[in-house]
Tab-separated table of C-alpha atoms and ligand atoms in Angstrom:
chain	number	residue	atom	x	y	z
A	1	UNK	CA	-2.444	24.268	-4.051
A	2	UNK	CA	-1.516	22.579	-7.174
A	3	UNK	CA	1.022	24.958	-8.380
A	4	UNK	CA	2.562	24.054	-11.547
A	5	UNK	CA	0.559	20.381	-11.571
A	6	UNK	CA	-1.980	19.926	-13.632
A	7	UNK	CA	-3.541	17.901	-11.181
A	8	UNK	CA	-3.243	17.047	-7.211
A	9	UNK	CA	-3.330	12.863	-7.930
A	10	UNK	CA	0.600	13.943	-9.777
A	11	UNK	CA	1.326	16.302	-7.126
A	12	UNK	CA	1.078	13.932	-4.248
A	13	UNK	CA	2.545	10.840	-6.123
A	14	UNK	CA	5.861	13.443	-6.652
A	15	UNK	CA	5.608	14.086	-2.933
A	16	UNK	CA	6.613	10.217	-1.934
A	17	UNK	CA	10.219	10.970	-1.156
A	18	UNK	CA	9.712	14.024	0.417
A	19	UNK	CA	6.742	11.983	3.051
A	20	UNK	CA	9.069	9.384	4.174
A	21	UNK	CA	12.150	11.744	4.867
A	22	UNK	CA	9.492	13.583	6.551
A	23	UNK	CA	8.674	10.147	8.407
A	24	UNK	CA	12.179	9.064	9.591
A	25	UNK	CA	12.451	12.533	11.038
A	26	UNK	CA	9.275	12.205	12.951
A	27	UNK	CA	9.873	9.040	14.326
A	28	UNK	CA	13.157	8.252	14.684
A	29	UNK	CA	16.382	9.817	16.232
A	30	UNK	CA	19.984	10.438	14.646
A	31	UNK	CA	21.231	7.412	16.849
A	32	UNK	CA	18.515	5.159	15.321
A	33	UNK	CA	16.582	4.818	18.546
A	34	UNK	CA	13.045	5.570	18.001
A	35	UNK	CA	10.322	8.264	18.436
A	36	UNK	CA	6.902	6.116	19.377
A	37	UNK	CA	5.302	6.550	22.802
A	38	UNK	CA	6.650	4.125	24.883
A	39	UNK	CA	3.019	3.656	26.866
A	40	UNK	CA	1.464	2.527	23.126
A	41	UNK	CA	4.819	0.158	22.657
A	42	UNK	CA	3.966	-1.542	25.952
A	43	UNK	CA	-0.393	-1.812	24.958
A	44	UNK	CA	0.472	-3.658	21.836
A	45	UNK	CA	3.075	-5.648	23.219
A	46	UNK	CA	0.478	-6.887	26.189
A	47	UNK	CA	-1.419	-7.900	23.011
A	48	UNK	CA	-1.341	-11.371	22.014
A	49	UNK	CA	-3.045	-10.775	18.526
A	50	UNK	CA	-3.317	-7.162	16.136
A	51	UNK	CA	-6.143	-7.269	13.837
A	52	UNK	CA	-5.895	-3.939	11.578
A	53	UNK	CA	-8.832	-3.103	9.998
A	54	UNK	CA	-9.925	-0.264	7.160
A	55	UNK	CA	-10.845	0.006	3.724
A	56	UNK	CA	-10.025	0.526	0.231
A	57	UNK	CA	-6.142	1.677	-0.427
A	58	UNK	CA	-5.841	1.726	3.423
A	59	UNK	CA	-6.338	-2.056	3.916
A	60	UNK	CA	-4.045	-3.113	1.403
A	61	UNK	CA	-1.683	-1.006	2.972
A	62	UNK	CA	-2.687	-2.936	5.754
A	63	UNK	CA	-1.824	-6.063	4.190
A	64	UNK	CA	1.834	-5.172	3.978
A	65	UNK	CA	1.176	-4.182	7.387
A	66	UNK	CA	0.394	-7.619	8.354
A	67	UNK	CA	4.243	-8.970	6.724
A	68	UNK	CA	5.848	-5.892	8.821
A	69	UNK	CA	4.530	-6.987	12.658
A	70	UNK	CA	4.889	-10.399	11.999
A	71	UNK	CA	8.646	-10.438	10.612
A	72	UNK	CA	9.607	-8.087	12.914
A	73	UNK	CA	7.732	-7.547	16.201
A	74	UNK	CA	6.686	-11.448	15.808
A	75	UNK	CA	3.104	-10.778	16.808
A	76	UNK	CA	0.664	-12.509	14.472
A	77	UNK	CA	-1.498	-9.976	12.851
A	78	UNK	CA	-5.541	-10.040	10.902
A	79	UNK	CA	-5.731	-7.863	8.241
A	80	UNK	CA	-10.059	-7.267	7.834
A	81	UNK	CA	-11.931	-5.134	5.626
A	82	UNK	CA	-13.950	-2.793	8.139
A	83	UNK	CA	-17.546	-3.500	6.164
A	84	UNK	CA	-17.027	-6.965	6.602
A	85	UNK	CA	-15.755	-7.138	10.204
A	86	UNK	CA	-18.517	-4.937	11.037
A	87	UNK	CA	-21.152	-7.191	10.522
A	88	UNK	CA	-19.011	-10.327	10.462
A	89	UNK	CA	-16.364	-10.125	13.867
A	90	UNK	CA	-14.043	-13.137	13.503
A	91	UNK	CA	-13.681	-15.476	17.204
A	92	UNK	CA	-11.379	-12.987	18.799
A	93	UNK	CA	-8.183	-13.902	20.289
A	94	UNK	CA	-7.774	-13.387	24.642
A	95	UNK	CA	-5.805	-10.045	24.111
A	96	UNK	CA	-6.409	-8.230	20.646
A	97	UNK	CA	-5.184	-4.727	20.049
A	98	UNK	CA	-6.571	-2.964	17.579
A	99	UNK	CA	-5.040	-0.920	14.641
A	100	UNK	CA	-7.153	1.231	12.286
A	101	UNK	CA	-5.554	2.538	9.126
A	102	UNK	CA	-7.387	5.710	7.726
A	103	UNK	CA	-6.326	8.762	5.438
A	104	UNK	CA	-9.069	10.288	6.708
A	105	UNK	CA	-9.700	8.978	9.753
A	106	UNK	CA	-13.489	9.750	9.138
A	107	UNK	CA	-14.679	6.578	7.272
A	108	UNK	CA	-17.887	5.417	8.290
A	109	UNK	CA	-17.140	1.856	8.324
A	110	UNK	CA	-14.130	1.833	10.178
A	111	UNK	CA	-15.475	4.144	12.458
A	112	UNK	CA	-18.034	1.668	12.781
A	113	UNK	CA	-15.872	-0.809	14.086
A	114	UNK	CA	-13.875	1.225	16.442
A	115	UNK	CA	-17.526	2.060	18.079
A	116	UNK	CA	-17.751	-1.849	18.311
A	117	UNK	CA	-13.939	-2.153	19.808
A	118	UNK	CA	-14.713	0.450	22.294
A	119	UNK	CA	-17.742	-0.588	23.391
A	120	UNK	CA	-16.025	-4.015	24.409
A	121	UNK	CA	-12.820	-2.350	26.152
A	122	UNK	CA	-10.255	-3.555	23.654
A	123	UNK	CA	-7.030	-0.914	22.974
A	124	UNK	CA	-6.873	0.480	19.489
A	125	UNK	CA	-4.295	2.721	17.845
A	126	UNK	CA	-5.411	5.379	14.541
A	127	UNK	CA	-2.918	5.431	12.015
A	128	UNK	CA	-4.052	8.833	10.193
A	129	UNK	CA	-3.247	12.185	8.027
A	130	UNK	CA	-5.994	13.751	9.779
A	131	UNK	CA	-4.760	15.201	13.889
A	132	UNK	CA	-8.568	14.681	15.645
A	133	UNK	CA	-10.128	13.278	13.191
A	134	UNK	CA	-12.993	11.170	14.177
A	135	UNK	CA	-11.031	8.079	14.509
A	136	UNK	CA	-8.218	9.823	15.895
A	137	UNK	CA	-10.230	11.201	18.967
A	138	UNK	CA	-12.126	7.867	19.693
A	139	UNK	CA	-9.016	5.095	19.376
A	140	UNK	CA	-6.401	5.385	22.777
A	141	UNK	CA	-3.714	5.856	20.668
A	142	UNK	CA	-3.032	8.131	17.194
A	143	UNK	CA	-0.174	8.177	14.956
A	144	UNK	CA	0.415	10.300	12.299
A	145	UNK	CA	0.735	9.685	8.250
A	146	UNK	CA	3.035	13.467	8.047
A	147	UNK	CA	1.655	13.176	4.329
A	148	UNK	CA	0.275	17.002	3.952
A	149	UNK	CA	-3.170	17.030	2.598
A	150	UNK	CA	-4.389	14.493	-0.176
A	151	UNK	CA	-6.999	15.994	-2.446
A	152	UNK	CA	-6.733	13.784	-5.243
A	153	UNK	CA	-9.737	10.923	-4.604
A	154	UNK	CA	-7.162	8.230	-5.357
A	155	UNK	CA	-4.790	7.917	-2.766
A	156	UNK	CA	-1.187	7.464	-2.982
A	157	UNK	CA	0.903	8.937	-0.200
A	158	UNK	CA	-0.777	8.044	1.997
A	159	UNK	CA	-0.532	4.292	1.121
A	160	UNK	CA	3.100	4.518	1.323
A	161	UNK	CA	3.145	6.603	4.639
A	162	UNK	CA	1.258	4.071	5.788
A	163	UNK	CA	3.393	1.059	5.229
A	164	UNK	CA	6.383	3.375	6.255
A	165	UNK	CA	4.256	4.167	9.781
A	166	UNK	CA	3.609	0.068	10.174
A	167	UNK	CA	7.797	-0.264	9.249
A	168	UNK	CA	8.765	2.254	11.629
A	169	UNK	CA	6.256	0.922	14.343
A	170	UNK	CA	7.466	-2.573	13.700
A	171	UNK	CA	10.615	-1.563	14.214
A	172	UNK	CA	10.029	-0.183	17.558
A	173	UNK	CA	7.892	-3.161	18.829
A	174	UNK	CA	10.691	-5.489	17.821
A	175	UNK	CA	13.827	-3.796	19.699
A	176	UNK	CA	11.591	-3.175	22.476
A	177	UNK	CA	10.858	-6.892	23.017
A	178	UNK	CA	14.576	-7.611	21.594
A	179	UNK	CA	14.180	-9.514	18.193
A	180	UNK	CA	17.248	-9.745	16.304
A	181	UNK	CA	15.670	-9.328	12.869
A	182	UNK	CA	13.806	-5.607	14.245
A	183	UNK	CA	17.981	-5.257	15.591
A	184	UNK	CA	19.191	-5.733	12.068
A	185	UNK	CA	16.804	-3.550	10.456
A	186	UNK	CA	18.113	-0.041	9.947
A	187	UNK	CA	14.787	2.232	9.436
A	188	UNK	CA	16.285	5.083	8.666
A	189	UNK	CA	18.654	3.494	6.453
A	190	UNK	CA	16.285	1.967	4.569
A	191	UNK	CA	13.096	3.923	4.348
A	192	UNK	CA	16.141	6.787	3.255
A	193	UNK	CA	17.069	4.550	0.340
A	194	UNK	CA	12.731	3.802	-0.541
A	195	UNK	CA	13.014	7.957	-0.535
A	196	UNK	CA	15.920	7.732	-3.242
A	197	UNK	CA	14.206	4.752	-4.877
A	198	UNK	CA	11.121	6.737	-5.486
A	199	UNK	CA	12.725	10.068	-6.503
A	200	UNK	CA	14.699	8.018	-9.353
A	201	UNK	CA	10.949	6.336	-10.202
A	202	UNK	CA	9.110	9.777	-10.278
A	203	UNK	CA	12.336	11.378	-12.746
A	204	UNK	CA	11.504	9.252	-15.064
A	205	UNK	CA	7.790	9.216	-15.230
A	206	UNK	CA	7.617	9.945	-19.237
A	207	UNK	CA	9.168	6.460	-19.685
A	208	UNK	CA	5.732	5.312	-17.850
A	209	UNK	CA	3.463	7.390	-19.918
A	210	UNK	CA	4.910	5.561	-22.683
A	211	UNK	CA	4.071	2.511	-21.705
A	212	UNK	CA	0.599	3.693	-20.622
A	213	UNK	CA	-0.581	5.206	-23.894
A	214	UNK	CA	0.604	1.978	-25.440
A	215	UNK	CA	-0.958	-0.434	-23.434
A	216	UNK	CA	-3.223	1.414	-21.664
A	217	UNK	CA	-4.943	4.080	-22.906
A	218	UNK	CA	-7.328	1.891	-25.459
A	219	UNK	CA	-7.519	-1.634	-23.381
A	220	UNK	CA	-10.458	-2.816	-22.213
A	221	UNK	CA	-9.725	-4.672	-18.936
A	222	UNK	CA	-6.549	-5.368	-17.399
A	223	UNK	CA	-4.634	-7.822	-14.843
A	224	UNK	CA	-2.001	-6.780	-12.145
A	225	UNK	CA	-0.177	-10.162	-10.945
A	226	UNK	CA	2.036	-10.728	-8.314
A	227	UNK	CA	3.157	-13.513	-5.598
A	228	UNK	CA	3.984	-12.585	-1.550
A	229	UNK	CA	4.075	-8.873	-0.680
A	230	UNK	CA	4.266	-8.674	-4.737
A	231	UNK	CA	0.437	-9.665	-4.888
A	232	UNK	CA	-0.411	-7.141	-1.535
A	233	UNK	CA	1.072	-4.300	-4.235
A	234	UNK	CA	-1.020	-6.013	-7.245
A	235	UNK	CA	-3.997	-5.968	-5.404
A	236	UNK	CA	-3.364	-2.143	-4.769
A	237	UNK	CA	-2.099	-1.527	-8.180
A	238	UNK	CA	-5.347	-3.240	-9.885
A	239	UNK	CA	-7.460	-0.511	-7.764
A	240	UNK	CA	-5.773	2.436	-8.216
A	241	UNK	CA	-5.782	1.806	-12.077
A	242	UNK	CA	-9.352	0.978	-12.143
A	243	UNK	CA	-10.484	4.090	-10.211
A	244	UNK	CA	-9.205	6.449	-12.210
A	245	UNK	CA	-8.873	5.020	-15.287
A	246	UNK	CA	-11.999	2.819	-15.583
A	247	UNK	CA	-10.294	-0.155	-17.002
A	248	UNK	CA	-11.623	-2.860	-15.693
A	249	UNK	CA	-8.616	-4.220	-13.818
A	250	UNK	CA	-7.826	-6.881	-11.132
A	251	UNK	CA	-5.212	-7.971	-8.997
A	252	UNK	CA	-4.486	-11.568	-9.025
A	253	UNK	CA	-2.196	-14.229	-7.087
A	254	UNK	CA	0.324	-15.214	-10.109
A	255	UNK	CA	-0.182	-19.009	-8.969
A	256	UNK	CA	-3.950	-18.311	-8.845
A	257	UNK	CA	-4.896	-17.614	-12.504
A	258	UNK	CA	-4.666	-20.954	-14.099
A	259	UNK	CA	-6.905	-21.468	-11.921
A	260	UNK	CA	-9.534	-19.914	-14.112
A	261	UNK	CA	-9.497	-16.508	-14.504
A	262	UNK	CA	-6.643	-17.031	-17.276
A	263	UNK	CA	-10.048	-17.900	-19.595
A	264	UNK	CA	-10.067	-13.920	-19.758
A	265	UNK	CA	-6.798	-13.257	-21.062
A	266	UNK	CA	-6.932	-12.707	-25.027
A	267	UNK	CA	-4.786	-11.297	-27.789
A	268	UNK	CA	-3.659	-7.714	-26.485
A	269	UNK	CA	-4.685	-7.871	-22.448
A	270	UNK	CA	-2.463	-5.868	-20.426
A	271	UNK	CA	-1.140	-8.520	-17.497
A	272	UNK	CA	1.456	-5.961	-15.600
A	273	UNK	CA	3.815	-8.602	-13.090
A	274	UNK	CA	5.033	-6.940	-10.527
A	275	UNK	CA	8.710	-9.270	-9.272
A	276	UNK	CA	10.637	-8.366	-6.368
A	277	UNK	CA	11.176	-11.368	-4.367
A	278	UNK	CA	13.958	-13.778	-5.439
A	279	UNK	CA	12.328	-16.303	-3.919
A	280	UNK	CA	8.926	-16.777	-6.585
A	281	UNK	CA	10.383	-14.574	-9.227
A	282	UNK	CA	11.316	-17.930	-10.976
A	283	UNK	CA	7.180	-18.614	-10.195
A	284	UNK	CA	6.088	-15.238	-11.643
A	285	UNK	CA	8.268	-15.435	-14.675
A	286	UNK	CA	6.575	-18.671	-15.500
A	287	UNK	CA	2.953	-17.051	-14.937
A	288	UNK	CA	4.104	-14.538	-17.519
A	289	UNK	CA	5.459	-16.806	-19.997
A	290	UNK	CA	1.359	-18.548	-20.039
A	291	UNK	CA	-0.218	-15.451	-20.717
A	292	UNK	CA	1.883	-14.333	-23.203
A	293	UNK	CA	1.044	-17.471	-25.361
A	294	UNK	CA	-2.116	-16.491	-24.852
A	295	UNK	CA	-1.499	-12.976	-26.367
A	296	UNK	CA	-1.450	-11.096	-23.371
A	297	UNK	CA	1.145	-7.890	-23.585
A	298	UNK	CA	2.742	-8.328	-20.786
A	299	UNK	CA	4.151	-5.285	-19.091
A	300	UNK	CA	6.865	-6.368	-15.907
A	301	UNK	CA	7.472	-4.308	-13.113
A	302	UNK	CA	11.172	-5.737	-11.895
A	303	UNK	CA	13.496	-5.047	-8.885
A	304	UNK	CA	17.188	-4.391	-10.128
A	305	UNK	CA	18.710	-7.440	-9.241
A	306	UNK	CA	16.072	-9.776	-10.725
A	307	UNK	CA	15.671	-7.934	-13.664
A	308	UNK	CA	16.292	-9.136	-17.895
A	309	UNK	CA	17.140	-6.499	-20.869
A	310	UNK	CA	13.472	-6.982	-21.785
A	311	UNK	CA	11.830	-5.594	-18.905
A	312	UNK	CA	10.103	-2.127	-19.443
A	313	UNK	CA	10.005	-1.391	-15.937
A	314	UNK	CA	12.364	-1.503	-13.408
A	315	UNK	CA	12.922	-0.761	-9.496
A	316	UNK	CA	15.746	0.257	-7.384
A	317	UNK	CA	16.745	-2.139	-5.014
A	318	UNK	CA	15.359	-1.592	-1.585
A	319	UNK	CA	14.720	-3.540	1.785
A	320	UNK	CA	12.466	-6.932	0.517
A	321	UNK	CA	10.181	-5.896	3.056
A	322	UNK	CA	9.424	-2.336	1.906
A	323	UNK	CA	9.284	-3.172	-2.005
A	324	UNK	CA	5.476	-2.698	-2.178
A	325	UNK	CA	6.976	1.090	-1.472
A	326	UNK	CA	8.813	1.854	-4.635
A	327	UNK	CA	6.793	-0.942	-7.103
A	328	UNK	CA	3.355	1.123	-6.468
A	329	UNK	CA	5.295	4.466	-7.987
A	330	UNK	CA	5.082	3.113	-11.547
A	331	UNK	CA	2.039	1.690	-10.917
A	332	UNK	CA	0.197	5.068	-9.423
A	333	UNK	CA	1.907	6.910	-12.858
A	334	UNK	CA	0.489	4.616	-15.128
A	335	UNK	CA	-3.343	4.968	-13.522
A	336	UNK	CA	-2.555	8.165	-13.775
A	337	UNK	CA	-1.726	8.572	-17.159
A	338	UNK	CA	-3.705	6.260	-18.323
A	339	UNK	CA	-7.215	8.172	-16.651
A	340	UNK	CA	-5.514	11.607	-18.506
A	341	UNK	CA	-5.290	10.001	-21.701
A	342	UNK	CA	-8.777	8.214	-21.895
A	343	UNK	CA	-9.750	11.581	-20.785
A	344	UNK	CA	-11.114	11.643	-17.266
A	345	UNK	CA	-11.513	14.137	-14.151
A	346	UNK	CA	-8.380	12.643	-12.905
A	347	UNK	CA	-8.594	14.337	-9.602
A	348	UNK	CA	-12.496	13.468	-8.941
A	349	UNK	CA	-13.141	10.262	-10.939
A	350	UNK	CA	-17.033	9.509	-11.222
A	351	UNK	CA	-18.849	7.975	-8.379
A	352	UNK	CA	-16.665	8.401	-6.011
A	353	UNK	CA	-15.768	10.755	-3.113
A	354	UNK	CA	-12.756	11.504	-1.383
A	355	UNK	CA	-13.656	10.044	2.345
A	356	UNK	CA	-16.774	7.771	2.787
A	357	UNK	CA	-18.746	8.565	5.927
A	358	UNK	CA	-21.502	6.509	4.279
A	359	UNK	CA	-21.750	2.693	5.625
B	1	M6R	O1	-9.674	7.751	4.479
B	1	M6R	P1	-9.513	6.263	4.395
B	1	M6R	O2	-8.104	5.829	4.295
B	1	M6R	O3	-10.206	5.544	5.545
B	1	M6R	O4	-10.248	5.839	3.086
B	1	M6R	C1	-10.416	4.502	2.747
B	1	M6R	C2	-10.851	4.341	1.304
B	1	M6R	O5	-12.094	4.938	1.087
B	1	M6R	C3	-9.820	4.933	0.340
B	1	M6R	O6	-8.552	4.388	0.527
B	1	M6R	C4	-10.257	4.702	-1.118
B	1	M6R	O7	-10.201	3.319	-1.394
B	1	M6R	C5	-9.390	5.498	-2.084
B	1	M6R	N1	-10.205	6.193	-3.035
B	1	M6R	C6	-8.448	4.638	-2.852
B	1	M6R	O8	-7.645	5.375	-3.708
């Protein structure tokens, strides 16, 4: 039910804080040990390689994914687009274990490749909203998103309880093998202060609709730039706006457009920069200053700590691992406002349906 929302795609993006209390309480216990079948600990850590593979909003949130279970659980980790894989399996390593992320847990191509993984005898863990869904049934393992229903076509909650799943598993898979980092990092603590984060994001959404009726609501095409995990959230940023709003958008490596897709900037392109690692924000902020002198209205999406007076849009400081969890709020309000003020079936954008059981 939609209750006082206008539409389910606002609904769910206000339900963020509410999912990942929801997910420290699920997976974790008051004295910070952890919640996560010990007998799917021990199958990945027999693993000597993850590959995670899905589609659309799912594999980016894989691609944060991929930071998580390498920093923390120090297994190196694929991150594969199920269509591809499908038809295109990489050299294997001895030992892979197998991670599927899915909303759903009904799209045909991932399902696809879990037919594949079974059918050769490798382990495989569902990460999923849906409790026996397709995916869930077949893989040996299932863990749940705790997200409540997503209606909306565009997903959003369940790309953050996603990431928050991979943190908390990451977690668990690093203590259990003894990692000082995986030690260090407080999961509740922190996915507690992403909840906060987000709440403060969603309060002020107006600010954002600003921005997007400025910028937004007339442009043609659009960029979303970024560097590290700040390019995983671009990448997820550029598709959410283009699905709803039809703006022709894309996500771009900051170091990567002089390499020639700058030729597209002109007077007036939105470039949104997303910055919220210390570490290339120097990088980014020089990526900004060349598109701006090439007329592009650049819009910056800041952490806290990194950010100037001029910046329209900026984050709470959270965990530098779990950023990609508060940056995508703005993001998510400005597809969404954008797609209501050009108009559109927010909720149902053309073309598209809500899970894909078509390969
Ligand atoms: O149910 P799934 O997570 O497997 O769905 C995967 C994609 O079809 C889905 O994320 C799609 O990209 C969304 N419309 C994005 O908002």
């Amino acid at each position: 039910e939609k209750g006082a929302y206008e539409h389910f795609m606002l609904k769910e993006i206000d339900e963020q804080p509410a999912v990942m209390h929801k997910l420290v309480q699920e997976y974790t216990n008051e004295d910070g040990s952890m919640k996560i079948d010990q007998d799917l600990i021990n199958a990945i850590e027999d693993a000597d390689r993850l590959y995670i593979v899905a589609a659309g909003t799912s594999y980016h949130a894989g691609l944060v994914g991929h930071e998580l279970f390498e920093k923390f659980a120090k297994i190196p980790t694929e991150v594969h687009v199920a269509s591809e894989f499908a038809y295109n399996q990489p050299l294997l390593s001895k030992k892979p274990f197998f991670i599927f992320l899915t909303q759903s847990g009904e799209t045909a191509d991932s399902h696809q490749v879990l037919t594949q993984v079974n059918e050769a005898g490798y382990p495989s863990l569902t990460i999923t909203n849906v409790a026996n869904s397709t995916l869930s049934r077949e893989a040996t393992y299932t863990l749940l998103l705790y997200a409540g229903p997503e209606i909306a076509v565009a997903s959003t909650k369940a790309y953050t309880a996603q990431i928050a799943v991979e943190a908390l598993l990451a977690k668990a898979l690093g203590v259990d093998m003894g990692y000082q980092e995986a030690k260090d990092f407080d999961v509740r603590k922190e996915l507690s202060i992403v909840a906060n984060g987000m709440q403060e994001l969603v309060d002020e959404k107006h600010d954002i609709e600003k921005l997007a009726q400025k910028y937004l609501a007339k442009a043609r095409n659009a960029f979303y730039i970024g560097r590290a995990i700040d390019y995983d959230t671009a990448i997820e940023a550029a598709l959410k706006l283009k699905e709803v709003s039809y703006i022709q958008t894309e996500g771009f490596a900051a170091g990567e457009l002089k390499h020639g897709t700058i030729a597209l900037i002109e007077e007036g392109t939105p470039v949104i920069s997303i910055i919220t690692d210390h570490t290339i924000a120097s990088h980014t902020r020089s990526n900004e200053e060349e598109v701006v002198a090439r007329g592009a209205n650049v819009i910056s999406i800041v952490s806290k700590d990194l950010a100037k007076d001029t910046d329209q849009i900026v984050l709470p400081t959270v965990h530098p691992l779990l950023t990609s969890l508060v940056a995508i709020i703005p993001a998510q309000l400005l597809a969404y406002y954008a797609s209501e003020q050009r108009g559109y079936d927010v909720d149902k954008p053309r073309n598209l349906a809500k899970s894909v059981t078509v390969e």
